[in-house]
XYZ file of C-alpha atoms in Angstrom:
638
model
C 120.804 99.784 105.970
C 121.508 101.194 109.652
C 122.092 104.405 112.439
C 124.957 108.431 116.884
C 125.239 110.963 119.559
C 122.209 113.457 117.778
C 122.963 115.899 115.063
C 119.528 118.253 115.273
C 118.622 117.910 112.070
C 116.286 120.915 110.873
C 113.406 120.754 107.751
C 111.050 122.677 106.107
C 108.194 124.148 108.727
C 104.873 122.306 108.227
C 102.863 119.925 109.261
C 102.055 116.527 107.904
C 98.902 115.227 107.925
C 98.446 111.597 109.386
C 102.216 111.565 110.071
C 101.741 110.419 113.580
C 99.319 107.273 115.887
C 97.897 110.569 116.929
C 97.092 112.003 114.205
C 92.861 112.895 113.855
C 92.083 111.251 117.154
C 91.824 114.175 119.372
C 95.004 113.388 121.490
C 97.932 116.001 121.576
C 101.707 115.654 120.191
C 103.999 115.653 122.447
C 107.009 118.233 121.444
C 110.091 116.227 119.716
C 112.789 114.202 122.081
C 115.411 114.981 123.409
C 118.806 113.688 121.235
C 120.226 110.308 123.134
C 123.588 109.487 123.395
C 124.317 106.323 121.047
C 127.560 104.909 120.506
C 128.297 103.252 117.445
C 130.632 100.421 116.764
C 131.212 98.667 113.560
C 131.594 94.865 114.084
C 133.956 91.864 112.808
C 133.703 90.185 109.801
C 135.962 86.768 108.072
C 138.891 87.863 106.931
C 139.563 89.051 104.049
C 141.796 88.099 100.733
C 142.638 90.355 98.328
C 142.322 87.453 96.147
C 139.642 85.537 94.277
C 141.423 83.200 93.142
C 141.732 79.011 94.765
C 143.414 78.575 97.389
C 144.180 82.470 97.947
C 142.775 82.372 101.610
C 145.842 80.755 103.401
C 146.587 80.758 107.243
C 148.237 83.568 107.174
C 144.619 85.199 105.920
C 142.933 83.643 108.163
C 145.178 80.466 110.966
C 141.990 79.153 111.977
C 141.009 78.108 108.536
C 137.779 79.100 109.050
C 137.625 81.012 105.644
C 137.176 84.498 103.817
C 135.876 86.719 101.957
C 137.015 89.447 99.311
C 136.630 93.046 99.314
C 133.609 93.344 97.831
C 131.836 90.991 99.905
C 128.103 90.532 99.118
C 127.211 91.533 102.525
C 123.541 91.544 103.333
C 123.029 92.401 106.902
C 119.566 90.767 109.130
C 118.070 91.344 112.167
C 118.986 89.855 115.761
C 118.792 86.265 117.355
C 116.239 86.609 120.237
C 119.478 86.930 122.237
C 119.786 89.963 121.711
C 123.844 89.411 120.748
C 123.963 87.326 117.279
C 123.045 88.849 114.209
C 122.324 86.509 111.137
C 123.887 88.082 108.129
C 124.975 86.639 104.580
C 128.450 87.294 103.057
C 129.963 85.477 99.809
C 132.993 83.203 101.414
C 136.304 83.076 98.189
C 139.867 81.824 97.939
C 139.090 78.429 99.115
C 141.609 75.802 99.012
C 140.089 73.047 96.517
C 138.816 70.317 98.187
C 139.151 67.962 100.162
C 141.223 70.266 102.040
C 138.708 71.192 104.953
C 138.479 74.566 104.640
C 136.927 74.267 101.015
C 133.889 74.165 102.593
C 134.287 78.188 102.935
C 132.856 79.081 99.635
C 129.684 81.333 97.318
C 127.440 82.571 99.380
C 126.564 81.638 102.909
C 124.646 82.410 106.467
C 126.902 83.476 109.204
C 126.049 84.434 113.131
C 128.030 87.752 114.136
C 128.758 88.536 118.126
C 127.044 91.756 119.144
C 128.714 91.853 121.808
C 132.572 91.708 121.545
C 132.898 88.135 122.527
C 133.517 84.876 120.226
C 132.012 81.590 119.213
C 134.212 78.858 121.356
C 136.819 78.856 118.700
C 137.726 82.005 118.579
C 136.171 83.355 115.692
C 133.578 86.557 116.542
C 131.102 84.954 113.701
C 130.260 81.461 112.415
C 129.672 80.272 109.692
C 125.855 78.083 109.836
C 125.317 76.953 106.395
C 129.197 76.094 105.340
C 129.808 72.209 104.458
C 126.262 71.318 104.751
C 126.127 67.875 102.920
C 124.216 68.032 99.676
C 121.232 66.216 100.703
C 120.629 68.940 103.628
C 119.779 71.337 101.031
C 118.603 69.595 97.644
C 116.364 72.216 96.335
C 118.093 74.416 94.117
C 121.011 77.685 95.037
C 118.381 80.340 95.625
C 120.042 83.645 96.972
C 120.686 83.837 100.769
C 119.715 87.983 100.486
C 118.384 90.029 103.640
C 118.145 87.359 106.205
C 115.865 87.321 108.909
C 115.768 84.564 112.488
C 112.790 83.517 113.670
C 111.998 83.651 116.880
C 112.625 80.594 118.362
C 116.101 80.981 117.134
C 116.130 78.220 115.629
C 115.849 78.528 111.562
C 116.752 81.861 109.260
C 114.598 83.219 106.279
C 117.898 84.207 103.999
C 116.015 85.100 100.119
C 113.587 82.218 98.878
C 115.170 79.789 101.625
C 114.405 79.053 104.793
C 118.123 77.460 107.084
C 116.709 75.131 109.813
C 118.515 73.546 112.332
C 116.118 71.447 113.447
C 115.780 70.872 118.184
C 119.180 73.460 117.699
C 119.514 76.608 118.297
C 121.709 78.745 115.636
C 123.612 80.331 118.046
C 124.675 76.687 119.950
C 127.814 74.798 119.279
C 125.576 71.490 118.277
C 124.298 73.140 115.832
C 126.083 71.951 113.290
C 125.832 72.196 109.188
C 125.549 67.716 109.254
C 122.358 69.170 111.201
C 121.173 72.458 109.312
C 118.595 71.781 106.418
C 117.419 74.223 103.689
C 114.088 74.427 102.254
C 113.170 76.624 99.809
C 109.277 78.712 99.710
C 107.233 77.957 97.191
C 104.543 80.256 95.879
C 101.710 77.902 93.879
C 100.356 80.731 91.037
C 98.548 77.754 88.341
C 95.680 76.314 89.042
C 97.104 72.600 88.864
C 99.508 73.594 91.441
C 102.375 73.086 88.243
C 105.119 74.441 87.362
C 107.761 76.720 89.681
C 105.679 78.725 91.434
C 105.718 82.704 91.423
C 108.178 84.630 91.447
C 108.678 86.874 94.749
C 111.133 89.356 96.171
C 111.274 91.643 99.437
C 110.488 88.956 101.670
C 109.884 89.883 104.929
C 108.694 87.475 107.992
C 106.017 88.942 109.915
C 106.907 87.926 113.790
C 103.969 85.602 114.418
C 106.667 83.312 112.659
C 104.197 81.805 110.768
C 103.133 84.013 108.025
C 105.294 85.776 105.036
C 104.992 89.037 103.837
C 106.093 89.052 99.597
C 106.144 91.502 96.742
C 106.353 90.505 92.984
C 105.931 92.742 90.266
C 104.094 92.775 87.038
C 103.604 95.187 84.056
C 100.759 97.606 83.643
C 99.949 98.660 80.484
C 103.406 98.118 79.241
C 104.380 100.135 82.571
C 105.970 98.277 85.779
C 103.983 97.612 88.410
C 104.036 95.834 91.906
C 102.031 94.100 94.077
C 102.154 92.608 97.718
C 101.199 89.636 99.893
C 100.993 88.162 102.531
C 100.317 83.916 103.175
C 100.985 80.965 105.536
C 104.017 79.144 105.085
C 102.644 75.311 105.404
C 105.844 73.125 105.542
C 105.440 70.196 102.944
C 107.912 67.082 103.275
C 106.838 65.266 100.346
C 104.907 67.587 97.306
C 103.427 66.045 94.358
C 102.914 69.014 91.933
C 104.853 71.889 91.398
C 108.732 72.290 91.339
C 111.411 71.450 93.274
C 109.816 68.765 94.263
C 112.242 67.961 97.331
C 110.800 69.215 100.997
C 109.835 72.991 100.997
C 107.487 75.371 102.102
C 104.619 76.201 100.071
C 103.110 79.668 100.906
C 99.391 79.147 101.427
C 96.123 81.604 102.308
C 97.903 84.369 99.864
C 96.141 87.255 100.182
C 96.795 90.272 97.813
C 97.790 93.630 99.659
C 95.223 95.448 97.504
C 91.736 96.002 96.143
C 90.931 97.180 92.693
C 87.686 97.512 94.056
C 88.004 99.629 96.626
C 88.820 103.756 96.562
C 92.273 104.579 95.078
C 94.687 107.139 96.273
C 93.337 108.922 93.747
C 90.141 108.137 92.306
C 87.298 109.268 90.908
C 84.599 110.669 93.307
C 81.315 108.241 92.268
C 79.252 111.173 93.660
C 80.343 113.767 91.195
C 82.409 112.053 87.282
C 83.642 115.878 87.648
C 85.664 115.595 90.883
C 88.698 114.118 91.939
C 88.834 112.478 95.435
C 92.773 112.129 96.441
C 93.537 110.694 99.703
C 96.764 108.201 100.465
C 95.960 107.181 103.508
C 94.270 103.784 102.128
C 95.286 101.024 102.644
C 97.173 99.832 98.603
C 100.125 98.012 99.748
C 103.355 99.635 97.010
C 106.509 97.795 97.601
C 106.210 95.688 101.573
C 108.550 96.779 103.905
C 108.094 94.779 106.765
C 105.182 94.707 110.066
C 105.533 96.072 113.222
C 106.765 94.110 116.127
C 103.186 92.913 117.701
C 102.577 91.975 114.492
C 99.360 94.289 113.869
C 100.545 96.395 111.414
C 102.143 95.951 107.960
C 105.193 98.715 106.644
C 104.973 100.063 102.992
C 106.312 102.422 100.314
C 102.556 103.938 99.679
C 101.751 106.409 97.338
C 103.104 110.146 97.886
C 100.799 111.865 100.738
C 103.016 114.691 99.312
C 103.742 114.696 95.674
C 107.282 113.372 94.292
C 107.968 112.966 98.242
C 108.584 109.204 98.760
C 107.377 107.435 102.445
C 107.467 104.402 104.029
C 103.156 103.800 105.930
C 102.288 101.061 108.261
C 98.458 99.454 107.971
C 96.298 97.873 110.755
C 96.186 94.044 108.771
C 92.460 93.879 110.332
C 91.123 97.717 110.042
C 93.132 99.244 106.899
C 93.887 102.120 109.372
C 96.851 103.795 107.753
C 99.671 105.878 109.294
C 102.557 107.772 107.748
C 105.309 106.668 109.221
C 107.660 109.346 107.629
C 106.878 112.451 105.396
C 110.706 114.197 105.164
C 110.415 115.543 101.145
C 113.513 113.097 101.389
C 113.790 109.565 99.953
C 113.287 106.352 102.096
C 111.986 102.498 101.982
C 114.121 100.481 104.173
C 112.336 100.771 107.750
C 111.834 98.515 111.083
C 109.857 99.668 113.788
C 110.661 99.267 117.211
C 109.584 95.989 119.688
C 107.886 98.741 121.908
C 106.239 100.278 118.552
C 107.320 103.963 120.331
C 110.768 104.716 117.943
C 110.935 103.755 113.531
C 114.702 103.412 112.347
C 114.449 104.251 108.679
C 118.029 104.330 106.264
C 116.589 107.893 104.340
C 118.430 110.301 101.948
C 116.804 113.554 104.325
C 119.940 115.764 105.265
C 121.843 114.857 101.534
C 119.264 117.200 99.315
C 119.265 114.604 96.726
C 116.060 114.253 96.086
C 114.601 117.790 97.600
C 114.630 119.713 93.710
C 111.891 117.576 93.179
C 109.887 117.407 97.054
C 110.298 120.237 98.909
C 108.119 122.707 98.160
C 105.533 121.227 100.741
C 101.630 120.557 99.828
C 100.823 119.965 96.613
C 99.114 116.924 96.224
C 100.451 113.974 94.937
C 98.645 114.356 91.740
C 101.667 114.355 88.780
C 103.241 111.340 90.924
C 100.715 108.845 88.564
C 103.441 108.966 86.092
C 106.732 110.115 87.792
C 106.205 107.722 91.607
C 108.649 105.302 89.191
C 111.355 107.507 88.117
C 111.964 109.420 91.347
C 112.565 106.028 93.345
C 114.917 105.398 90.665
C 116.751 109.229 91.375
C 117.754 108.211 94.381
C 121.123 106.306 93.217
C 123.597 106.837 91.298
C 123.312 102.903 90.516
C 125.119 101.266 93.221
C 126.475 104.513 94.560
C 123.731 105.268 97.893
C 123.182 108.132 99.335
C 121.199 106.493 102.551
C 121.958 107.463 106.565
C 120.137 105.935 109.038
C 117.289 107.597 111.246
C 115.572 107.142 114.588
C 111.699 108.774 114.681
C 110.026 108.584 117.746
C 106.379 107.335 116.887
C 104.679 110.682 115.939
C 106.750 111.162 113.080
C 108.576 114.237 111.480
C 107.293 117.755 112.729
C 107.882 120.960 112.495
C 111.758 121.518 112.955
C 112.601 117.603 114.037
C 113.157 115.067 111.529
C 114.590 112.445 113.670
C 118.193 111.967 115.051
C 120.963 110.802 112.962
C 122.693 107.171 114.499
C 125.529 107.956 112.819
C 126.030 111.778 113.441
C 129.085 111.827 115.568
C 132.810 111.760 114.170
C 135.157 114.052 111.896
C 133.956 112.595 108.597
C 137.308 111.599 107.868
C 137.682 108.195 105.503
C 136.306 104.950 107.110
C 134.865 107.072 110.593
C 131.501 106.639 111.143
C 130.038 109.406 109.640
C 132.242 109.152 106.635
C 130.036 110.333 103.838
C 130.294 108.315 101.565
C 129.654 105.271 103.631
C 126.094 105.027 103.331
C 122.679 102.536 104.349
C 122.082 99.239 102.301
C 118.600 97.662 103.695
C 117.949 96.322 106.121
C 118.487 98.550 109.549
C 117.087 95.591 112.368
C 116.140 96.941 115.948
C 117.160 94.238 118.609
C 114.327 92.040 120.437
C 115.181 93.586 123.267
C 115.019 97.540 121.793
C 119.326 98.633 122.640
C 120.595 98.306 120.061
C 119.945 98.459 115.759
C 121.973 96.771 113.398
C 122.727 98.132 109.915
C 124.986 97.796 106.999
C 126.680 100.270 104.591
C 128.809 100.543 101.250
C 131.131 102.493 100.102
C 131.252 104.291 96.443
C 133.048 101.687 93.881
C 133.897 102.562 90.150
C 131.790 102.730 88.114
C 129.566 104.773 90.561
C 133.029 107.051 90.787
C 135.884 107.227 89.164
C 136.562 107.358 85.639
C 134.501 110.273 83.900
C 132.097 110.529 87.330
C 133.598 113.460 89.279
C 133.046 111.369 92.377
C 136.415 110.969 93.381
C 136.660 106.654 94.179
C 138.004 106.627 98.037
C 140.365 104.043 99.644
C 138.690 101.666 102.005
C 139.583 101.491 105.173
C 138.214 98.825 106.439
C 139.984 95.770 107.291
C 141.738 94.553 104.401
C 139.785 97.079 101.783
C 136.634 95.435 102.239
C 134.436 98.424 100.426
C 130.914 97.160 103.292
C 130.490 96.526 106.947
C 128.526 96.073 108.819
C 127.396 98.596 112.050
C 125.402 98.527 115.180
C 124.654 101.844 117.311
C 124.093 100.820 120.825
C 121.411 103.253 122.241
C 122.955 103.102 125.431
C 120.205 104.907 127.927
C 118.014 102.798 126.957
C 117.179 100.209 129.871
C 116.238 96.097 128.128
C 112.989 95.320 127.467
C 111.419 92.209 127.550
C 109.332 91.566 124.275
C 105.984 90.206 124.177
C 104.826 87.052 122.492
C 103.166 87.694 119.614
C 99.661 86.659 118.932
C 99.330 84.640 115.488
C 97.732 87.082 113.035
C 94.431 85.883 110.805
C 95.384 84.078 107.639
C 92.127 87.132 105.989
C 92.846 90.320 105.926
C 89.793 91.896 105.452
C 90.655 95.113 103.204
C 93.181 92.694 100.760
C 91.698 89.875 98.231
C 92.255 85.855 99.020
C 94.205 84.841 95.916
C 93.308 82.018 93.749
C 96.651 80.447 92.324
C 95.994 80.473 87.658
C 93.688 83.729 88.630
C 94.885 86.864 86.534
C 96.342 89.456 87.941
C 94.499 92.919 88.286
C 95.176 95.935 85.892
C 95.538 98.684 88.445
C 92.928 101.054 87.119
C 93.962 104.665 85.738
C 91.700 107.944 85.300
C 90.402 107.913 82.100
C 91.121 110.702 79.778
C 89.395 113.934 80.676
C 89.204 117.384 82.617
C 88.346 117.042 86.276
C 88.244 119.042 89.473
C 90.244 118.582 92.931
C 89.385 120.639 95.857
C 91.570 121.770 98.525
C 90.910 120.354 101.886
C 90.692 123.850 103.017
C 89.982 125.922 99.799
C 90.676 126.681 96.477
C 90.974 123.562 93.946
C 92.977 122.236 90.646
C 92.587 121.221 87.446
C 93.571 118.307 86.630
C 93.900 117.315 83.163
C 94.364 113.771 82.369
C 95.309 112.323 78.585
C 95.353 108.623 77.688
C 97.977 107.079 75.488
C 96.954 106.103 71.960
C 95.701 102.634 73.280
C 94.247 103.771 76.098
C 96.066 101.220 78.288
C 97.852 104.638 80.523
C 98.187 107.901 80.740
C 100.645 109.732 79.220
C 99.868 113.310 80.274
C 98.871 114.470 83.690
C 98.802 118.852 83.208
C 97.259 120.560 86.520
C 96.337 124.221 87.774
C 96.330 125.204 90.652
C 93.796 127.799 91.768
C 94.600 129.037 95.978
C 94.728 125.735 96.252
C 94.694 124.687 100.347
C 94.842 121.558 101.743
C 96.202 123.110 105.271
C 94.438 126.173 105.925
C 98.382 128.033 106.061
C 99.852 128.236 102.114
C 97.898 128.686 99.545
C 99.403 127.192 95.662
C 99.092 128.999 92.460
C 100.780 127.977 89.197
C 100.466 124.709 86.679
C 102.639 121.944 86.395
C 102.368 119.409 83.672
C 104.242 116.357 83.184
C 104.220 113.419 80.184
C 105.520 109.734 80.672
C 106.849 107.607 77.826
C 107.925 103.795 78.721
C 109.702 101.875 75.566
C 110.277 99.424 78.138
C 108.554 98.705 81.498
C 112.194 99.793 83.394
C 112.714 103.289 81.071
C 111.402 106.121 82.311
C 111.830 109.344 79.558
C 110.006 112.449 81.801
C 108.921 115.563 80.730
C 108.174 118.124 83.289
C 107.312 121.909 82.950
C 106.684 123.312 86.004
C 106.035 127.183 87.029
C 104.219 126.729 91.085
C 104.137 128.967 94.211
C 103.032 128.554 97.187
C 101.905 131.684 99.468
C 101.888 132.154 102.975
C 97.777 132.522 103.847
C 98.291 135.228 106.164
C 101.351 137.517 105.114
C 100.783 137.100 101.101
C 104.487 135.989 101.576
C 105.922 133.867 98.762
C 107.430 130.432 101.069
C 108.168 128.735 97.929
C 108.472 128.212 94.527
C 108.983 125.045 91.915
C 110.082 126.127 88.556
C 111.360 124.093 85.378
C 113.822 126.167 83.333
C 111.754 127.755 79.901
C 112.272 124.146 77.608
C 111.299 122.246 80.962
C 112.757 119.475 82.707
C 113.305 116.465 81.168
C 114.307 112.839 82.917
C 115.554 109.083 81.327
C 115.957 107.647 83.860
C 115.920 103.421 83.937
C 114.553 101.222 86.756
C 117.107 99.033 88.437
C 120.389 100.797 86.193
C 119.379 104.618 88.720
C 121.217 106.553 86.958
C 120.538 110.342 87.066
C 120.463 111.698 82.857
C 118.300 114.442 83.404
C 118.418 117.950 80.762
C 116.805 121.176 81.671
C 116.294 122.074 85.576
C 113.752 121.327 87.995
C 114.684 124.092 90.539
C 112.575 124.390 93.816
C 112.833 127.470 96.440
C 111.922 127.525 99.748
C 112.315 130.772 102.072
C 115.398 131.279 100.116
C 117.182 128.512 100.243
C 117.415 127.244 96.583
C 117.705 122.960 96.149
C 119.076 121.523 92.420
C 119.102 119.465 91.013
C 122.207 116.669 90.837
C 124.634 116.723 87.818
C 123.977 113.992 85.024
C 125.933 110.757 86.382
C 126.363 111.711 90.080
């Protein structure tokens, strides 16, 4: 995913709680930074062959015989090597001639390095394939995908998918790092008491900057609904495993902690001193989907429980103390995030500026109560299939505030096809800082069928990238920033005090839910909300949440009145059918002026969406109006 000479982006005026390091500390929050000069460049990738047929990559396509990629090259951009001049990435090579032709090694998904400084490798290419031609004995494990590559701090290893790619004593960018010297080791998480079996399924792997620990997430199903927990463990090389598969040299995850404690306070729970009252605190450490770590390794970043209703944000939690801070607060959707080497900046991929989800979230200050049912569906609505709406933004450490919503890195340009800010080129995961703090790498994809063309109202654009590629690798140069020297990272403890040690073979905890009944949630400044919870027939999950607000206020500036009711049905864990009725009004306390409304049509708003497919389909309407600005839902299928 990704980030230019700035565009001042405005958002609804508001004052977020806990949005910055200074929140609650008495420290004054400084004014927003001025836009800075940023130059964005497209980086070179291997040449394109228009056909995937064997032998289609000829010397006309690539005179050096170092391989070709297709128009949809399966690009995954990663981070920088420690030198800040090489970026790790994976691409899908295609069209190679059959063996024993020397170019036959350039086939399938492979790890490459891409020069970010305009220079080339000794053979004249601006990229180097690290894994092409590895002898089979150097990669004896299963051929797992090598997505989301992340370089270790030693410059000799890369995490890619559930593999670690290792060039031994040689740096990956050195001439001496040849495929014959590269080894690929699988990663295994033991989930059985006797150590047998293939291990647990892990996703969204993120390397800790101490090069020793790994964060990851794992899907599960709770009460018939999709759920996810995140973990952190130590990478331990096992040269000769005797249990579990694969029985090849591998990295085992040991000393694993689940970054969630079912016995601790949850974002929405019952007040133990008064069972008729609810407490709402999204700043308890409860990691949803893990997104990475701060550069100093002290914090884990993650998608957290919404601090404001229907607003999906990223948070950071201190691995030792559990103190949580909110990194973003714009009403649009975000999940890709990377913190700068000096900890003073955040780069995100966000739908802000598109109004994609503002019809749900533009009314501020509504506590995340109906999100007990809607969070998965709202997350899925951020995309239209593979058509994304992310753009890269640079935000200072104090976060979104007032009219400041960060600086869009690729704002400069005329918006024409193929330009830096072409709206049909959209960001992917993850934007990454260079170790010296002067560059940000990101990657984008172009809308392609079936998420454009045909019956879709969006026409399919024609790619202007080399060879008609529909994916591109970009770099934002922060031209006014001097290079920094990155401080060594102190290895973190294997123990996360606010987490729970994972015991192999133990059951995945069932995430607790509110029991059926009626509760009161007091506003932090005034008023209250009456919350009625209805469970499903088996009492394994909540089916309906109904909320009535009466002069409810957490900020002392605005009050919320009205009602909101939501019912969720899941015939499969991934399929969400939501019936939503809303009639909310937000009023300025000082003037009595109506500031915002959030209303459904008389027959309600009915959303049908499948996580992973992410195709927006709804009947009825849900409309939010803020200071006269009307936010409407997207059309079905867009």
